[in-house]
GROMACS .gro file of C-alpha atoms in nm:
model
  315
    1MET     CA    1  12.433  12.256  11.026
    2PRO     CA    2  11.984  12.203  11.088
    3THR     CA    3  11.934  12.366  11.403
    4THR     CA    4  11.604  12.240  11.606
    5ALA     CA    5  11.275  12.300  11.597
    6PRO     CA    6  11.226  12.666  11.690
    7ALA     CA    7  10.933  12.590  11.930
    8PHE     CA    8  11.154  12.397  12.166
    9SER     CA    9  11.498  12.555  12.087
   10ASP     CA   10  11.572  12.611  12.449
   11ALA     CA   11  11.563  12.200  12.522
   12THR     CA   12  11.835  12.194  12.299
   13ALA     CA   13  12.083  12.520  12.447
   14SER     CA   14  12.285  12.246  12.668
   15ASP     CA   15  12.263  11.854  12.832
   16SER     CA   16  12.067  11.957  13.167
   17ALA     CA   17  11.891  12.190  12.975
   18LEU     CA   18  11.794  11.861  12.715
   19ARG     CA   19  11.776  11.691  13.068
   20ARG     CA   20  11.541  11.824  13.196
   21PHE     CA   21  11.300  11.865  12.900
   22LEU     CA   22  11.323  11.468  12.863
   23PHE     CA   23  11.225  11.419  13.158
   24GLY     CA   24  10.942  11.685  13.163
   25LEU     CA   25  10.749  11.465  12.949
   26PRO     CA   26  10.470  11.275  13.094
   27GLY     CA   27  10.571  10.965  13.210
   28VAL     CA   28  10.409  10.651  12.976
   29ASP     CA   29  10.104  10.439  13.222
   30ALA     CA   30  10.288  10.117  13.048
   31VAL     CA   31   9.959   9.872  13.174
   32GLY     CA   32   9.709  10.137  12.940
   33LEU     CA   33   9.946  10.132  12.659
   34GLU     CA   34   9.960   9.800  12.602
   35ALA     CA   35   9.549   9.765  12.656
   36ARG     CA   36   9.502   9.994  12.424
   37ALA     CA   37   9.784   9.889  12.138
   38ALA     CA   38   9.588   9.479  12.220
   39SER     CA   39   9.220   9.685  12.230
   40LEU     CA   40   9.365   9.826  11.871
   41GLY     CA   41   9.480   9.499  11.728
   42THR     CA   42   9.189   9.308  11.794
   43ARG     CA   43   8.963   9.519  11.527
   44SER     CA   44   8.867   9.407  11.257
   45ILE     CA   45   8.753   9.499  10.895
   46LYS     CA   46   8.523   9.467  10.623
   47THR     CA   47   8.666   9.272  10.290
   48THR     CA   48   8.618   9.590  10.055
   49ALA     CA   49   8.862   9.749  10.353
   50LYS     CA   50   9.090   9.485  10.355
   51ALA     CA   51   9.141   9.475   9.975
   52TYR     CA   52   9.301   9.906  10.006
   53ALA     CA   53   9.514   9.785  10.368
   54ILE     CA   54   9.667   9.535  10.188
   55ASP     CA   55   9.740   9.746   9.838
   56LEU     CA   56   9.815  10.082  10.111
   57ALA     CA   57  10.083   9.801  10.271
   58ILE     CA   58  10.267   9.661  10.024
   59SER     CA   59  10.346  10.045   9.881
   60MET     CA   60  10.515  10.123  10.210
   61ILE     CA   61  10.747   9.831  10.258
   62ASP     CA   62  11.089   9.910  10.278
   63LEU     CA   63  11.232   9.554  10.181
   64THR     CA   64  11.523   9.433  10.288
   65THR     CA   65  11.847   9.213  10.285
   66LEU     CA   66  12.071   9.327  10.533
   67GLU     CA   67  12.286   9.030  10.571
   68GLY     CA   68  12.618   8.933  10.473
   69ALA     CA   69  12.609   8.696  10.206
   70ASP     CA   70  12.421   9.002  10.019
   71THR     CA   71  12.534   8.982   9.654
   72PRO     CA   72  12.442   9.247   9.395
   73GLY     CA   73  12.250   8.940   9.253
   74LYS     CA   74  12.061   8.914   9.559
   75VAL     CA   75  12.037   9.297   9.502
   76ARG     CA   76  11.881   9.326   9.194
   77ALA     CA   77  11.657   9.047   9.198
   78LEU     CA   78  11.487   9.209   9.505
   79ALA     CA   79  11.449   9.525   9.328
   80ALA     CA   80  11.307   9.357   9.096
   81LYS     CA   81  11.024   9.212   9.272
   82ALA     CA   82  10.974   9.561   9.408
   83VAL     CA   83  10.948   9.719   9.165
   84ASN     CA   84  10.716   9.450   9.037
   85PRO     CA   85  10.563   9.231   9.330
   86ASP     CA   86  10.309   9.035   9.146
   87PRO     CA   87  10.419   8.941   8.787
   88THR     CA   88  10.097   8.787   8.734
   89ASP     CA   89   9.931   9.090   8.851
   90ARG     CA   90  10.032   9.423   8.715
   91THR     CA   91   9.804   9.635   8.945
   92THR     CA   92  10.034   9.505   9.257
   93PRO     CA   93  10.137   9.862   9.435
   94ARG     CA   94  10.535   9.919   9.420
   95THR     CA   95  10.753   9.878   9.775
   96ALA     CA   96  10.808  10.281   9.904
   97ALA     CA   97  11.219  10.124   9.887
   98VAL     CA   98  11.407   9.852   9.909
   99CYS     CA   99  11.670   9.866  10.164
  100VAL     CA  100  12.086   9.728  10.204
  101TYR     CA  101  12.383   9.800  10.263
  102PRO     CA  102  12.597  10.073  10.182
  103ASP     CA  103  12.859   9.906   9.979
  104MET     CA  104  12.506   9.749   9.745
  105ALA     CA  105  12.330  10.105   9.696
  106ALA     CA  106  12.474  10.210   9.340
  107THR     CA  107  12.348   9.771   9.248
  108ALA     CA  108  12.033   9.900   9.442
  109ALA     CA  109  11.998  10.251   9.240
  110ALA     CA  110  12.087  10.093   8.954
  111ALA     CA  111  11.791   9.817   8.922
  112LEU     CA  112  11.544  10.093   9.010
  113ALA     CA  113  11.677  10.400   8.826
  114GLY     CA  114  11.340  10.535   8.661
  115SER     CA  115  11.121  10.288   8.887
  116GLY     CA  116  10.951  10.530   9.140
  117VAL     CA  117  11.048  10.310   9.412
  118LYS     CA  118  11.372  10.436   9.657
  119VAL     CA  119  11.714  10.312   9.732
  120ALA     CA  120  11.718  10.313  10.172
  121SER     CA  121  12.052  10.270  10.289
  122VAL     CA  122  12.156  10.183  10.673
  123ALA     CA  123  12.485  10.355  10.802
  124THR     CA  124  12.590  10.498  11.099
  125ALA     CA  125  12.802  10.134  11.154
  126PHE     CA  126  12.476   9.994  11.170
  127PRO     CA  127  12.333   9.757  11.353
  128ALA     CA  128  12.536   9.836  11.675
  129GLY     CA  129  12.655  10.159  11.629
  130ARG     CA  130  12.971  10.083  11.725
  131ALA     CA  131  13.201  10.308  11.553
  132ALA     CA  132  13.378  10.633  11.588
  133LEU     CA  133  13.158  11.014  11.455
  134ASP     CA  134  13.354  11.073  11.141
  135VAL     CA  135  13.357  10.691  10.985
  136LYS     CA  136  12.945  10.682  11.103
  137LEU     CA  137  12.981  11.052  10.863
  138ALA     CA  138  13.164  10.864  10.693
  139ASP     CA  139  12.933  10.569  10.618
  140VAL     CA  140  12.598  10.800  10.555
  141ARG     CA  141  12.837  11.004  10.282
  142ASP     CA  142  12.957  10.710  10.091
  143ALA     CA  143  12.517  10.598  10.087
  144VAL     CA  144  12.423  10.913   9.919
  145ALA     CA  145  12.681  10.939   9.679
  146ALA     CA  146  12.633  10.596   9.607
  147GLY     CA  147  12.233  10.700   9.520
  148ALA     CA  148  12.051  10.580   9.814
  149ASP     CA  149  11.693  10.858   9.924
  150GLU     CA  150  11.696  10.762  10.264
  151ILE     CA  151  11.916  10.652  10.525
  152ASP     CA  152  11.914  10.460  10.808
  153MET     CA  153  12.077  10.561  11.102
  154VAL     CA  154  12.104  10.434  11.417
  155ILE     CA  155  12.134  10.630  11.752
  156ASP     CA  156  12.434  10.559  12.024
  157ARG     CA  157  12.261  10.363  12.243
  158GLY     CA  158  12.556  10.365  12.497
  159ALA     CA  159  12.527  10.680  12.519
  160PHE     CA  160  12.162  10.812  12.591
  161LEU     CA  161  12.174  10.511  12.815
  162SER     CA  162  12.430  10.686  12.965
  163GLY     CA  163  12.254  10.960  12.998
  164ARG     CA  164  12.415  11.146  12.757
  165PHE     CA  165  12.144  11.280  12.567
  166LEU     CA  166  12.313  11.582  12.414
  167LYS     CA  167  12.569  11.322  12.215
  168VAL     CA  168  12.289  11.174  12.057
  169TYR     CA  169  12.146  11.483  11.929
  170GLU     CA  170  12.408  11.618  11.835
  171GLU     CA  171  12.514  11.278  11.647
  172ILE     CA  172  12.215  11.268  11.471
  173LEU     CA  173  12.256  11.672  11.376
  174ALA     CA  174  12.583  11.576  11.233
  175VAL     CA  175  12.392  11.242  11.051
  176LYS     CA  176  12.141  11.491  10.883
  177ALA     CA  177  12.349  11.732  10.769
  178GLU     CA  178  12.560  11.475  10.536
  179CYS     CA  179  12.165  11.374  10.401
  180GLY     CA  180  12.150  11.669  10.149
  181ALA     CA  181  11.891  11.520   9.951
  182ALA     CA  182  11.767  11.164  10.140
  183ARG     CA  183  11.506  11.175  10.480
  184LEU     CA  184  11.646  11.080  10.732
  185LYS     CA  185  11.508  10.787  11.009
  186VAL     CA  186  11.637  10.719  11.270
  187ILE     CA  187  11.665  10.386  11.500
  188PHE     CA  188  11.665  10.397  11.840
  189GLU     CA  189  11.653  10.027  11.871
  190THR     CA  190  11.411   9.952  12.108
  191GLY     CA  191  11.392   9.631  12.263
  192GLU     CA  192  11.741   9.787  12.329
  193LEU     CA  193  11.550  10.079  12.615
  194SER     CA  194  11.459   9.915  12.810
  195THR     CA  195  11.135  10.102  12.909
  196TYR     CA  196  10.890  10.303  12.750
  197GLU     CA  197  11.019  10.626  12.869
  198ASN     CA  198  11.317  10.577  12.719
  199ILE     CA  199  11.157  10.542  12.442
  200ARG     CA  200  10.906  10.852  12.420
  201ARG     CA  201  11.288  11.036  12.511
  202ALA     CA  202  11.403  10.840  12.187
  203SER     CA  203  11.106  11.030  11.967
  204TRP     CA  204  11.154  11.343  12.128
  205ILE     CA  205  11.575  11.344  12.091
  206GLY     CA  206  11.500  11.225  11.750
  207MET     CA  207  11.234  11.497  11.616
  208LEU     CA  208  11.416  11.786  11.782
  209ALA     CA  209  11.669  11.764  11.568
  210GLY     CA  210  11.564  11.711  11.242
  211ALA     CA  211  11.470  11.366  11.155
  212ASP     CA  212  11.259  11.296  10.908
  213PHE     CA  213  11.109  10.874  11.042
  214ILE     CA  214  11.183  10.765  11.333
  215LYS     CA  215  11.185  10.397  11.376
  216THR     CA  216  11.180  10.131  11.627
  217SER     CA  217  11.422   9.937  11.535
  218THR     CA  218  11.715   9.730  11.372
  219GLY     CA  219  11.554   9.340  11.312
  220LYS     CA  220  11.884   9.267  11.451
  221VAL     CA  221  11.855   9.207  11.863
  222ALA     CA  222  11.470   8.961  12.063
  223THR     CA  223  11.256   9.223  12.055
  224ASN     CA  224  11.204   9.429  11.749
  225ALA     CA  225  10.885   9.604  11.646
  226THR     CA  226  10.553   9.607  11.892
  227PRO     CA  227  10.218   9.728  11.889
  228ALA     CA  228  10.265   9.915  12.188
  229ASN     CA  229  10.612  10.026  12.133
  230THR     CA  230  10.482  10.237  11.812
  231LEU     CA  231  10.188  10.331  11.984
  232LEU     CA  232  10.425  10.524  12.147
  233MET     CA  233  10.600  10.620  11.883
  234LEU     CA  234  10.334  10.739  11.652
  235GLU     CA  235  10.166  10.945  11.974
  236ALA     CA  236  10.487  11.138  12.027
  237VAL     CA  237  10.458  11.238  11.589
  238ARG     CA  238  10.081  11.323  11.694
  239ASP     CA  239  10.198  11.524  11.945
  240PHE     CA  240  10.502  11.686  11.832
  241ARG     CA  241  10.245  11.795  11.541
  242ALA     CA  242  10.103  11.893  11.717
  243GLN     CA  243  10.294  12.108  11.866
  244THR     CA  244  10.582  12.249  11.564
  245GLY     CA  245  10.402  12.147  11.318
  246VAL     CA  246  10.640  11.938  11.109
  247GLN     CA  247  10.523  11.596  11.033
  248ILE     CA  248  10.784  11.308  11.138
  249GLY     CA  249  10.711  10.948  10.945
  250VAL     CA  250  10.742  10.643  11.181
  251LYS     CA  251  10.878  10.269  11.042
  252PRO     CA  252  10.835   9.985  11.274
  253ALA     CA  253  11.111   9.747  11.151
  254GLY     CA  254  11.090   9.387  11.264
  255GLY     CA  255  10.895   9.049  11.323
  256ILE     CA  256  10.576   9.201  11.147
  257ARG     CA  257  10.547   8.915  10.944
  258THR     CA  258  10.159   8.854  10.831
  259THR     CA  259   9.917   9.102  10.665
  260LYS     CA  260   9.675   9.046  10.999
  261ASP     CA  261  10.031   9.227  11.143
  262ALA     CA  262  10.025   9.495  10.864
  263VAL     CA  263   9.671   9.468  10.961
  264LYS     CA  264   9.710   9.606  11.331
  265PHE     CA  265   9.988   9.865  11.266
  266LEU     CA  266   9.744  10.094  11.032
  267VAL     CA  267   9.461  10.043  11.258
  268LEU     CA  268   9.718  10.196  11.513
  269VAL     CA  269   9.862  10.482  11.304
  270ASN     CA  270   9.456  10.549  11.182
  271GLU     CA  271   9.344  10.564  11.540
  272THR     CA  272   9.629  10.731  11.751
  273ALA     CA  273   9.773  10.965  11.447
  274GLY     CA  274   9.539  11.007  11.184
  275GLU     CA  275   9.485  10.883  10.844
  276ASP     CA  276   9.763  11.220  10.740
  277TRP     CA  277   9.950  10.910  10.789
  278LEU     CA  278   9.860  10.671  10.635
  279ASP     CA  279  10.085  10.775  10.291
  280PRO     CA  280  10.411  10.567  10.237
  281HIS     CA  281  10.577  10.898  10.276
  282TRP     CA  282  10.503  10.854  10.633
  283PHE     CA  283  10.442  10.541  10.767
  284ARG     CA  284  10.656  10.243  10.649
  285PHE     CA  285  10.676   9.904  10.687
  286GLY     CA  286  11.063   9.778  10.764
  287ALA     CA  287  11.016   9.420  10.640
  288SER     CA  288  11.135   9.137  10.401
  289SER     CA  289  10.883   8.845  10.443
  290LEU     CA  290  10.583   9.021  10.480
  291LEU     CA  291  10.547   9.087  10.096
  292ASN     CA  292  10.509   8.728  10.020
  293ASP     CA  293  10.205   8.718  10.297
  294LEU     CA  294  10.029   9.049  10.201
  295LEU     CA  295  10.042   8.900   9.828
  296MET     CA  296   9.921   8.520   9.907
  297GLN     CA  297   9.625   8.705  10.056
  298ARG     CA  298   9.540   8.983   9.784
  299GLN     CA  299   9.511   8.645   9.542
  300LYS     CA  300   9.316   8.519   9.801
  301LEU     CA  301   9.053   8.790   9.807
  302SER     CA  302   9.097   8.828   9.401
  303THR     CA  303   9.038   8.443   9.328
  304GLY     CA  304   8.856   8.328   9.601
  305ARG     CA  305   9.182   8.022   9.680
  306TYR     CA  306   9.517   8.047   9.793
  307SER     CA  307   9.829   7.990   9.567
  308GLY     CA  308  10.012   7.727   9.512
  309PRO     CA  309  10.350   7.733   9.715
  310ASP     CA  310  10.573   7.859   9.419
  311TYR     CA  311  10.355   8.209   9.410
  312VAL     CA  312  10.592   8.388   9.548
  313THR     CA  313  10.964   8.474   9.597
  314VAL     CA  314  11.124   8.299   9.838
  315ASP     CA  315  11.395   8.480   9.966
   0.00000   0.00000   0.00000
């Protein structure tokens, strides 16, 4: 089973040690955090930079469908859109991944074979995470066996909020062990963690347990990704790499719908973590409708006008 980063092995030696470590992290100045996020969000970029930012944002999207009414046909259509977002312009980048439930992973894998677009699958009793550990691990094994390249797991928020931090850590370790070659994204559901301090603590638990990405949210609650909570998580991965040499990705998900939103988040990445994270390998958007707006804005830049309502597909 994977172990924590050597620099912090003592921090995870016991429940009490982990608690001491987490409560020893610097406090969060909520006013300062929100002010910095708001300030960075007001920065304007030149037209040439906007064209680059749009293409970069497209390449960072985990194009997502996580509905009870999902069908194989819908997943295949989404996969086709991920591979070829704009059939009228073959220079349009592909998205990073298509994200589906485990029972749709095989359909997505078949549709995306050879395209370079990854198959991401939510697991561990997404979105609530209310299941026994063996059930969660079976969920992960099924998704990986079906062809998932990436697993998006949810933490046990009940355990976290009741202070059972080692349980959360050990569950992430166990899921990571089942992932094999698949990359692991750990979802905190920041809207349920109540405080910025809790988001910082959850970020460190995820990183210590071997997450490849830390992710804000499931997109299934009222408060999902915000500039402030994403900024806090970017600070965490920046600090973690500075202390361990290990780079970890960040994925804001839910509520990011417009090109303006996406550009704000890219500015956050550049100004907080740095250029090394401006790559689909290290930063993703969990989104369904964002791609349509990016495509419309991309066409506006190239032609000087907005397209008709049938220019992009309706998700």
